[in-house]
PDB file of C-alpha atoms in Angstrom:
ATOM      1  CA  MET W   1      50.214  -7.476  -6.040  1.00 46.00           C
ATOM      2  CA  THR W   2      51.452 -10.806  -7.244  1.00 45.00           C
ATOM      3  CA  ASN W   3      49.862 -14.035  -8.266  1.00 49.00           C
ATOM      4  CA  ASP W   4      49.014 -15.904  -5.060  1.00 49.00           C
ATOM      5  CA  PRO W   5      49.648 -19.637  -5.558  1.00 51.00           C
ATOM      6  CA  SER W   6      47.656 -20.360  -2.396  1.00 46.00           C
ATOM      7  CA  LEU W   7      44.407 -19.194  -4.025  1.00 48.00           C
ATOM      8  CA  PRO W   8      42.034 -21.989  -4.895  1.00 49.00           C
ATOM      9  CA  PRO W   9      41.894 -22.670  -8.676  1.00 63.00           C
ATOM     10  CA  ALA W  10      38.304 -21.370  -8.906  1.00 62.00           C
ATOM     11  CA  ASP W  11      39.357 -17.981  -7.481  1.00 71.00           C
ATOM     12  CA  THR W  12      42.325 -17.820  -9.828  1.00 76.00           C
ATOM     13  CA  TRP W  13      40.127 -18.424 -12.880  1.00 79.00           C
ATOM     14  CA  ARG W  14      37.541 -15.942 -11.580  1.00 83.00           C
ATOM     15  CA  ALA W  15      40.279 -13.308 -11.308  1.00 85.00           C
ATOM     16  CA  LEU W  16      41.397 -14.071 -14.866  1.00 90.00           C
ATOM     17  CA  SER W  17      37.939 -14.033 -16.454  1.00 90.00           C
ATOM     18  CA  LEU W  18      37.895 -10.268 -17.148  1.00 90.00           C
ATOM     19  CA  PRO W  19      41.372 -10.105 -18.719  1.00 93.00           C
ATOM     20  CA  ILE W  20      40.712 -13.286 -20.756  1.00 91.00           C
ATOM     21  CA  ALA W  21      37.427 -11.899 -22.095  1.00 89.00           C
ATOM     22  CA  ALA W  22      39.039  -8.543 -22.895  1.00 91.00           C
ATOM     23  CA  MET W  23      41.967 -10.225 -24.619  1.00 90.00           C
ATOM     24  CA  ALA W  24      39.780 -12.443 -26.789  1.00 84.00           C
ATOM     25  CA  ALA W  25      37.481  -9.546 -27.746  1.00 88.00           C
ATOM     26  CA  VAL W  26      40.382  -7.313 -28.815  1.00 89.00           C
ATOM     27  CA  ILE W  27      41.981 -10.070 -30.907  1.00 82.00           C
ATOM     28  CA  VAL W  28      38.783 -10.952 -32.725  1.00 81.00           C
ATOM     29  CA  LEU W  29      38.001  -7.288 -33.382  1.00 87.00           C
ATOM     30  CA  SER W  30      41.537  -6.683 -34.652  1.00 83.00           C
ATOM     31  CA  ASN W  31      41.412  -9.723 -36.955  1.00 77.00           C
ATOM     32  CA  VAL W  32      38.341  -8.261 -38.624  1.00 82.00           C
ATOM     33  CA  LEU W  33      39.689  -4.691 -38.716  1.00 87.00           C
ATOM     34  CA  VAL W  34      43.075  -5.673 -40.195  1.00 77.00           C
ATOM     35  CA  GLN W  35      41.229  -6.690 -43.362  1.00 79.00           C
ATOM     36  CA  HIS W  36      40.117  -3.081 -43.951  1.00 87.00           C
ATOM     37  CA  ALA W  37      42.766  -0.658 -45.184  1.00 84.00           C
ATOM     38  CA  ILE W  38      42.537   3.013 -44.313  1.00 91.00           C
ATOM     39  CA  ASN W  39      45.101   3.881 -46.956  1.00 89.00           C
ATOM     40  CA  PRO W  40      47.973   2.049 -48.728  1.00 81.00           C
ATOM     41  CA  TRP W  41      50.040   1.835 -45.554  1.00 83.00           C
ATOM     42  CA  LEU W  42      47.577   1.318 -42.696  1.00 87.00           C
ATOM     43  CA  THR W  43      44.665  -0.855 -41.586  1.00 84.00           C
ATOM     44  CA  TRP W  44      42.103  -0.218 -38.846  1.00 91.00           C
ATOM     45  CA  GLY W  45      43.515  -3.145 -36.854  1.00 86.00           C
ATOM     46  CA  ALA W  46      46.565  -1.062 -35.939  1.00 91.00           C
ATOM     47  CA  PHE W  47      44.383   1.037 -33.653  1.00 95.00           C
ATOM     48  CA  SER W  48      42.603  -1.784 -31.820  1.00 94.00           C
ATOM     49  CA  TYR W  49      45.342  -4.394 -31.494  1.00 92.00           C
ATOM     50  CA  PRO W  50      47.628  -2.495 -29.049  1.00 95.00           C
ATOM     51  CA  LEU W  51      44.903  -2.914 -26.435  1.00 96.00           C
ATOM     52  CA  VAL W  52      46.118  -6.521 -26.001  1.00 95.00           C
ATOM     53  CA  PHE W  53      49.328  -5.141 -24.516  1.00 96.00           C
ATOM     54  CA  LEU W  54      47.335  -2.952 -22.132  1.00 97.00           C
ATOM     55  CA  VAL W  55      45.363  -6.009 -20.965  1.00 96.00           C
ATOM     56  CA  SER W  56      48.528  -8.085 -20.621  1.00 96.00           C
ATOM     57  CA  ASP W  57      50.417  -5.383 -18.733  1.00 96.00           C
ATOM     58  CA  LEU W  58      47.566  -4.729 -16.303  1.00 96.00           C
ATOM     59  CA  THR W  59      47.258  -8.476 -15.688  1.00 94.00           C
ATOM     60  CA  ASN W  60      51.008  -8.786 -15.197  1.00 94.00           C
ATOM     61  CA  ARG W  61      51.071  -5.858 -12.769  1.00 94.00           C
ATOM     62  CA  SER W  62      48.054  -7.107 -10.840  1.00 91.00           C
ATOM     63  CA  LEU W  63      48.384 -10.876 -10.845  1.00 90.00           C
ATOM     64  CA  GLY W  64      51.965 -11.523 -11.942  1.00 92.00           C
ATOM     65  CA  PRO W  65      53.698 -12.953 -15.010  1.00 95.00           C
ATOM     66  CA  HIS W  66      52.322 -16.479 -14.552  1.00 94.00           C
ATOM     67  CA  SER W  67      48.760 -15.180 -14.759  1.00 93.00           C
ATOM     68  CA  ALA W  68      49.624 -12.875 -17.684  1.00 95.00           C
ATOM     69  CA  ARG W  69      50.977 -15.883 -19.607  1.00 95.00           C
ATOM     70  CA  ARG W  70      47.859 -17.863 -18.706  1.00 94.00           C
ATOM     71  CA  VAL W  71      45.672 -15.050 -20.064  1.00 94.00           C
ATOM     72  CA  ALA W  72      47.764 -15.033 -23.240  1.00 93.00           C
ATOM     73  CA  TRP W  73      47.373 -18.788 -23.773  1.00 93.00           C
ATOM     74  CA  VAL W  74      43.637 -18.869 -23.076  1.00 90.00           C
ATOM     75  CA  GLY W  75      43.013 -15.654 -24.985  1.00 80.00           C
ATOM     76  CA  PHE W  76      44.980 -17.129 -27.884  1.00 83.00           C
ATOM     77  CA  ALA W  77      42.889 -20.311 -27.966  1.00 88.00           C
ATOM     78  CA  ILE W  78      39.563 -18.490 -27.756  1.00 81.00           C
ATOM     79  CA  ALA W  79      40.534 -15.865 -30.289  1.00 75.00           C
ATOM     80  CA  VAL W  80      41.861 -18.325 -32.870  1.00 79.00           C
ATOM     81  CA  VAL W  81      38.692 -20.405 -32.748  1.00 84.00           C
ATOM     82  CA  VAL W  82      36.437 -17.353 -33.069  1.00 77.00           C
ATOM     83  CA  SER W  83      38.716 -15.700 -35.628  1.00 77.00           C
ATOM     84  CA  LEU W  84      38.627 -18.792 -37.839  1.00 84.00           C
ATOM     85  CA  ALA W  85      34.888 -18.197 -38.112  1.00 83.00           C
ATOM     86  CA  LEU W  86      35.216 -14.441 -38.794  1.00 79.00           C
ATOM     87  CA  ALA W  87      38.434 -14.045 -40.775  1.00 78.00           C
ATOM     88  CA  PRO W  88      40.233 -16.003 -43.483  1.00 83.00           C
ATOM     89  CA  TRP W  89      42.222 -18.917 -42.048  1.00 85.00           C
ATOM     90  CA  ARG W  90      45.566 -17.380 -43.025  1.00 88.00           C
ATOM     91  CA  ILE W  91      44.812 -14.204 -41.070  1.00 81.00           C
ATOM     92  CA  ALA W  92      43.503 -16.158 -38.090  1.00 82.00           C
ATOM     93  CA  LEU W  93      46.570 -18.403 -37.922  1.00 87.00           C
ATOM     94  CA  ALA W  94      49.022 -15.547 -38.562  1.00 87.00           C
ATOM     95  CA  SER W  95      47.297 -13.578 -35.836  1.00 81.00           C
ATOM     96  CA  GLY W  96      47.527 -16.488 -33.423  1.00 84.00           C
ATOM     97  CA  ALA W  97      51.238 -17.087 -34.010  1.00 90.00           C
ATOM     98  CA  ALA W  98      52.128 -13.391 -33.866  1.00 90.00           C
ATOM     99  CA  PHE W  99      49.958 -12.866 -30.812  1.00 89.00           C
ATOM    100  CA  LEU W 100      51.552 -15.699 -28.871  1.00 92.00           C
ATOM    101  CA  PHE W 101      55.156 -14.696 -29.642  1.00 95.00           C
ATOM    102  CA  ALA W 102      54.411 -11.035 -28.920  1.00 96.00           C
ATOM    103  CA  GLN W 103      52.509 -11.694 -25.685  1.00 95.00           C
ATOM    104  CA  LEU W 104      55.215 -13.938 -24.272  1.00 96.00           C
ATOM    105  CA  MET W 105      57.776 -11.270 -25.211  1.00 97.00           C
ATOM    106  CA  ASP W 106      55.647  -8.523 -23.611  1.00 97.00           C
ATOM    107  CA  VAL W 107      55.307 -10.502 -20.364  1.00 97.00           C
ATOM    108  CA  ALA W 108      59.069 -11.173 -20.222  1.00 97.00           C
ATOM    109  CA  VAL W 109      60.107  -7.592 -21.013  1.00 97.00           C
ATOM    110  CA  PHE W 110      57.461  -6.107 -18.687  1.00 97.00           C
ATOM    111  CA  ASN W 111      58.637  -8.378 -15.886  1.00 95.00           C
ATOM    112  CA  ARG W 112      62.251  -7.325 -16.464  1.00 96.00           C
ATOM    113  CA  TRP W 113      61.285  -3.631 -16.104  1.00 96.00           C
ATOM    114  CA  ARG W 114      58.470  -3.949 -13.533  1.00 93.00           C
ATOM    115  CA  ARG W 115      60.435  -2.373 -10.667  1.00 93.00           C
ATOM    116  CA  SER W 116      61.347   0.743 -12.698  1.00 93.00           C
ATOM    117  CA  SER W 117      59.196   3.850 -13.047  1.00 92.00           C
ATOM    118  CA  TRP W 118      55.504   2.999 -13.559  1.00 94.00           C
ATOM    119  CA  TRP W 119      55.631   3.783 -17.297  1.00 96.00           C
ATOM    120  CA  LYS W 120      58.811   1.954 -18.335  1.00 97.00           C
ATOM    121  CA  ALA W 121      57.571  -1.640 -18.115  1.00 97.00           C
ATOM    122  CA  PRO W 122      54.384  -1.136 -20.152  1.00 97.00           C
ATOM    123  CA  LEU W 123      56.041   1.139 -22.712  1.00 98.00           C
ATOM    124  CA  ILE W 124      59.176  -0.910 -23.343  1.00 98.00           C
ATOM    125  CA  GLY W 125      57.252  -4.193 -23.259  1.00 97.00           C
ATOM    126  CA  SER W 126      54.648  -2.904 -25.713  1.00 97.00           C
ATOM    127  CA  LEU W 127      57.245  -1.489 -28.104  1.00 98.00           C
ATOM    128  CA  VAL W 128      59.342  -4.658 -28.209  1.00 98.00           C
ATOM    129  CA  ALA W 129      56.255  -6.871 -28.507  1.00 97.00           C
ATOM    130  CA  SER W 130      54.841  -4.651 -31.270  1.00 97.00           C
ATOM    131  CA  VAL W 131      57.946  -5.199 -33.412  1.00 97.00           C
ATOM    132  CA  VAL W 132      57.651  -8.972 -32.908  1.00 97.00           C
ATOM    133  CA  ASP W 133      53.895  -9.017 -33.531  1.00 94.00           C
ATOM    134  CA  THR W 134      54.023  -6.845 -36.653  1.00 93.00           C
ATOM    135  CA  SER W 135      56.891  -8.782 -38.215  1.00 95.00           C
ATOM    136  CA  VAL W 136      55.393 -12.218 -37.628  1.00 96.00           C
ATOM    137  CA  PHE W 137      51.786 -11.285 -38.445  1.00 90.00           C
ATOM    138  CA  PHE W 138      52.332  -9.420 -41.695  1.00 89.00           C
ATOM    139  CA  PHE W 139      54.834 -11.959 -43.015  1.00 94.00           C
ATOM    140  CA  LEU W 140      52.589 -14.960 -42.313  1.00 94.00           C
ATOM    141  CA  ALA W 141      49.330 -13.248 -43.306  1.00 89.00           C
ATOM    142  CA  PHE W 142      50.369 -11.489 -46.493  1.00 88.00           C
ATOM    143  CA  ALA W 143      53.766 -12.649 -47.841  1.00 89.00           C
ATOM    144  CA  GLY W 144      53.331 -13.911 -51.388  1.00 91.00           C
ATOM    145  CA  SER W 145      49.841 -12.442 -51.666  1.00 90.00           C
ATOM    146  CA  GLY W 146      50.715  -9.626 -54.047  1.00 88.00           C
ATOM    147  CA  MET W 147      49.805  -7.107 -51.348  1.00 85.00           C
ATOM    148  CA  ASN W 148      52.403  -4.512 -50.394  1.00 84.00           C
ATOM    149  CA  TRP W 149      52.616  -5.959 -46.894  1.00 87.00           C
ATOM    150  CA  LEU W 150      55.930  -4.307 -46.001  1.00 90.00           C
ATOM    151  CA  GLN W 151      54.307  -0.900 -46.448  1.00 89.00           C
ATOM    152  CA  LEU W 152      51.311  -2.026 -44.356  1.00 85.00           C
ATOM    153  CA  ALA W 153      53.642  -3.431 -41.690  1.00 90.00           C
ATOM    154  CA  ALA W 154      55.576  -0.130 -41.477  1.00 92.00           C
ATOM    155  CA  GLY W 155      52.369   1.870 -41.059  1.00 91.00           C
ATOM    156  CA  ASP W 156      51.042  -0.655 -38.558  1.00 90.00           C
ATOM    157  CA  LEU W 157      54.205  -0.518 -36.472  1.00 95.00           C
ATOM    158  CA  ALA W 158      54.211   3.290 -36.447  1.00 96.00           C
ATOM    159  CA  VAL W 159      50.623   3.357 -35.136  1.00 96.00           C
ATOM    160  CA  LYS W 160      51.386   0.654 -32.558  1.00 96.00           C
ATOM    161  CA  ALA W 161      54.308   2.739 -31.273  1.00 97.00           C
ATOM    162  CA  LEU W 162      52.050   5.786 -31.007  1.00 97.00           C
ATOM    163  CA  MET W 163      49.355   3.687 -29.287  1.00 97.00           C
ATOM    164  CA  ALA W 164      51.939   2.378 -26.796  1.00 97.00           C
ATOM    165  CA  LEU W 165      52.443   5.997 -25.712  1.00 98.00           C
ATOM    166  CA  VAL W 166      48.718   6.860 -25.738  1.00 98.00           C
ATOM    167  CA  LEU W 167      47.799   3.755 -23.733  1.00 98.00           C
ATOM    168  CA  LEU W 168      50.078   4.830 -20.887  1.00 98.00           C
ATOM    169  CA  ALA W 169      47.252   7.173 -19.792  1.00 98.00           C
ATOM    170  CA  PRO W 170      44.638   4.434 -19.224  1.00 97.00           C
ATOM    171  CA  TYR W 171      47.336   2.164 -17.759  1.00 97.00           C
ATOM    172  CA  ARG W 172      48.204   4.836 -15.192  1.00 96.00           C
ATOM    173  CA  ALA W 173      44.534   5.574 -14.505  1.00 95.00           C
ATOM    174  CA  LEU W 174      43.755   1.897 -13.921  1.00 93.00           C
ATOM    175  CA  LEU W 175      46.725   1.149 -11.645  1.00 89.00           C
ATOM    176  CA  PRO W 176      44.873   2.112  -8.440  1.00 87.00           C
ATOM    177  CA  ARG W 177      41.889  -0.017  -9.499  1.00 84.00           C
ATOM    178  CA  LEU W 178      43.807  -3.247 -10.035  1.00 80.00           C
ATOM    179  CA  GLN W 179      42.363  -4.674  -6.823  1.00 64.00           C
ATOM    180  CA  THR W 180      39.188  -5.403  -8.807  1.00 53.00           C
ATOM    181  CA  TRP W 181      41.176  -7.732 -11.073  1.00 53.00           C
ATOM    182  CA  THR W 182      42.376  -9.895  -8.225  1.00 55.00           C
ATOM    183  CA  ALA W 183      40.514 -12.761  -6.649  1.00 46.00           C
ATOM    184  CA  PRO W 184      38.328 -11.840  -3.690  1.00 49.00           C
ATOM    185  CA  SER W 185      40.253 -11.857  -0.451  1.00 47.00           C
ATOM    186  CA  SER W 186      39.151 -13.992   2.420  1.00 40.00           C
ATOM    187  CA  PRO W 187      37.271 -12.154   5.144  1.00 41.00           C
ATOM    188  CA  THR W 188      39.303 -11.025   8.088  1.00 37.00           C
ATOM    189  CA  LEU W 189      38.250 -11.782  11.632  1.00 38.00           C
ATOM    190  CA  SER W 190      38.056  -8.772  13.880  1.00 34.00           C
TER     191      SER W 190
END
């Protein structure tokens, strides 16, 4: 399925409402969880954040790269506003910048690999985007803070890589159900 430019704008936004809501919810949750360390090298946010790549990849597969980028931009705006209310401004802004760079990278890499085996595009896209996201986020959020952010970033990246593998299972399971993400089709005349 690809993004159908002939769909009326209302149907396009209706089709994007679920992925936008999911994206914003995962970002806000992750911005809160990243503030809570599990140990010296890992925060809880490492487990929730990789879900953004699952949402992006399912949107890209179902509705195309244009729609996946649209979800990223709208999800970014919603999440930053809500995150500013729930997390310190530095974390909210670092999250927004890292999210945007990583999502645009994920969409581009996924699109490059989309015609390969079902698992290559989401796995390679998520891994590349995770490196970008982790580097940008931890540098902007914690550099100069006295926190051992390089150790946290290494732990975070290791969990994101593991989650990229784990999330292949729900990605595969949801592939046949992607019709529900698309805008309603017009009735056919019989």
